[in-house]
Coordinates of C-alpha atoms in Angstrom, one line a residue:
M19 CA 25.0 139.8 92.6
S20 CA 27.7 137.4 94.0
G21 CA 30.7 138.3 96.1
P22 CA 34.3 138.2 95.1
R23 CA 35.7 134.8 94.0
Y24 CA 38.7 135.2 96.3
D25 CA 38.4 136.7 99.8
R26 CA 41.9 137.5 101.1
S27 CA 40.8 139.8 103.9
K28 CA 41.7 137.7 106.9
R29 CA 44.6 139.0 109.1
Q30 CA 46.5 135.7 108.5
D31 CA 46.4 136.3 104.8
Q32 CA 48.7 139.3 105.1
H33 CA 50.7 138.4 108.2
L34 CA 52.5 135.2 109.3
I35 CA 49.9 134.2 111.9
G36 CA 49.4 130.6 113.0
F37 CA 47.1 128.9 115.4
E38 CA 48.4 126.6 118.1
C39 CA 46.4 123.7 119.5
Q40 CA 46.4 124.2 123.3
A41 CA 46.0 120.4 123.9
C42 CA 49.0 119.2 121.9
G43 CA 51.0 122.2 120.5
W44 CA 50.4 121.5 116.8
V45 CA 50.3 124.7 114.7
S46 CA 47.9 125.3 111.9
F47 CA 48.7 127.8 109.1
P48 CA 47.1 129.8 107.5
E49 CA 43.6 128.7 108.7
E50 CA 42.4 128.2 112.3
K51 CA 41.0 124.6 112.5
R52 CA 37.9 123.5 114.4
T53 CA 39.5 120.1 114.9
C54 CA 43.2 119.6 115.6
K55 CA 44.7 117.4 112.8
R56 CA 47.2 115.9 115.3
C57 CA 45.3 115.1 118.5
G58 CA 41.7 115.2 117.2
D59 CA 40.7 117.7 119.9
A60 CA 37.2 119.0 118.9
P61 CA 36.3 121.7 119.2
A62 CA 40.0 122.6 119.3
E63 CA 41.1 125.5 121.5
M64 CA 43.5 127.4 119.3
A65 CA 45.7 130.3 120.3
E66 CA 47.1 132.8 117.8
V67 CA 50.9 132.7 117.4
Q68 CA 53.3 134.9 115.5
L69 CA 55.5 133.0 113.0
A70 CA 59.0 133.9 112.0
E71 CA 59.7 135.2 108.5
R72 CA 62.6 132.7 108.0
G73 CA 62.1 129.0 107.8
E74 CA 63.6 125.8 106.4
I75 CA 62.7 123.7 103.4
Q76 CA 61.4 120.3 104.5
T77 CA 60.7 119.0 100.9
F78 CA 60.2 120.5 97.5
V79 CA 59.3 119.7 93.9
V80 CA 60.1 121.4 90.7
Q81 CA 57.1 121.5 88.4
Q82 CA 58.1 121.2 84.8
Y83 CA 54.7 120.5 83.0
L84 CA 52.1 123.2 83.6
P85 CA 49.6 125.0 81.4
D86 CA 51.2 127.2 78.7
D87 CA 50.5 130.5 80.5
I88 CA 52.4 129.5 83.7
E89 CA 56.2 129.9 83.7
T90 CA 58.2 126.7 84.2
P91 CA 60.2 125.4 85.9
Q92 CA 58.2 126.3 89.0
P93 CA 59.6 125.2 92.3
V94 CA 57.3 124.7 95.2
A95 CA 58.2 123.7 98.8
I96 CA 56.9 122.7 102.2
V97 CA 58.6 125.0 104.7
D98 CA 58.7 124.8 108.5
L99 CA 58.2 128.3 109.9
P100 CA 59.2 128.5 113.6
Q101 CA 57.1 130.5 116.1
E102 CA 58.7 133.7 117.4
G103 CA 59.6 132.5 120.8
E104 CA 59.2 128.9 121.8
G105 CA 56.9 126.2 120.3
E106 CA 56.5 123.9 117.4
P107 CA 56.9 125.3 113.8
A108 CA 54.0 125.7 111.4
R109 CA 54.2 123.9 108.1
A110 CA 53.5 126.1 105.0
Y111 CA 53.3 125.3 101.3
G112 CA 54.5 127.9 98.8
L113 CA 56.1 128.9 95.6
L114 CA 59.9 129.6 95.5
T115 CA 60.8 132.9 93.7
E116 CA 64.0 134.8 92.9
T117 CA 65.9 131.6 93.6
D118 CA 68.1 129.5 91.3
L119 CA 67.2 125.8 91.1
E120 CA 70.7 124.9 92.3
E121 CA 70.1 126.8 95.5
I122 CA 67.1 124.7 96.5
D123 CA 67.6 121.6 98.8
V124 CA 66.1 120.1 101.9
G125 CA 67.4 122.2 104.9
T126 CA 67.8 125.4 102.8
E127 CA 66.9 128.5 104.7
V128 CA 64.2 130.6 103.0
V129 CA 62.4 133.8 103.9
A130 CA 58.6 134.4 103.4
R131 CA 57.7 137.4 101.2
F132 CA 54.2 138.8 100.6
R133 CA 53.7 138.9 96.9
E134 CA 50.9 139.1 94.3
L135 CA 50.0 135.6 93.1
F136 CA 47.8 136.7 90.3
S137 CA 45.0 139.1 89.4
D138 CA 41.4 138.3 88.8
G139 CA 41.1 141.3 86.6
E140 CA 39.8 143.7 89.2
R141 CA 42.1 143.2 92.2
P142 CA 45.4 141.4 92.9
I143 CA 45.3 138.2 94.8
N144 CA 48.2 138.2 97.3
S145 CA 49.9 135.5 99.4
F146 CA 53.3 134.4 100.6
K147 CA 56.1 133.1 98.4
F148 CA 59.5 132.0 99.6
S149 CA 63.0 132.8 98.5
V150 CA 66.6 132.2 99.6
P151 CA 67.7 135.2 101.7
R152 CA 70.1 137.7 99.9
E153 CA 72.7 139.9 101.4
E154 CA 71.6 143.6 101.6
K155 CA 73.7 145.8 99.2
A156 CA 75.2 148.9 100.7

């Protein structure tokens, strides 16, 4: 009997945890790397860092042509998530939800939200999605 197709049990799968290279400061998210992508340090000494929930869109694309069972248009973005405290941001890729296309631009502030991506029939597969922050209603 084989294991589950999708294993989302790591702590960083449910929390905004990044891994900072101690040699150069580059931050990996969501996986801890054995080799730093920036400086090539191997084996890289990585330290766990907490990332902020709010970040900034660096680039984005609006996907128009996807398989029929996927809703379009579907905007996706690369977002810089700063560390809580000081340090370089982590770069994350994710879907934009609950956001009008007119609200999306480079430099737009977004907030990370933990959401269900899809279900494999037995369990939901969760990850982070991004949306433009909304004012809380009183």
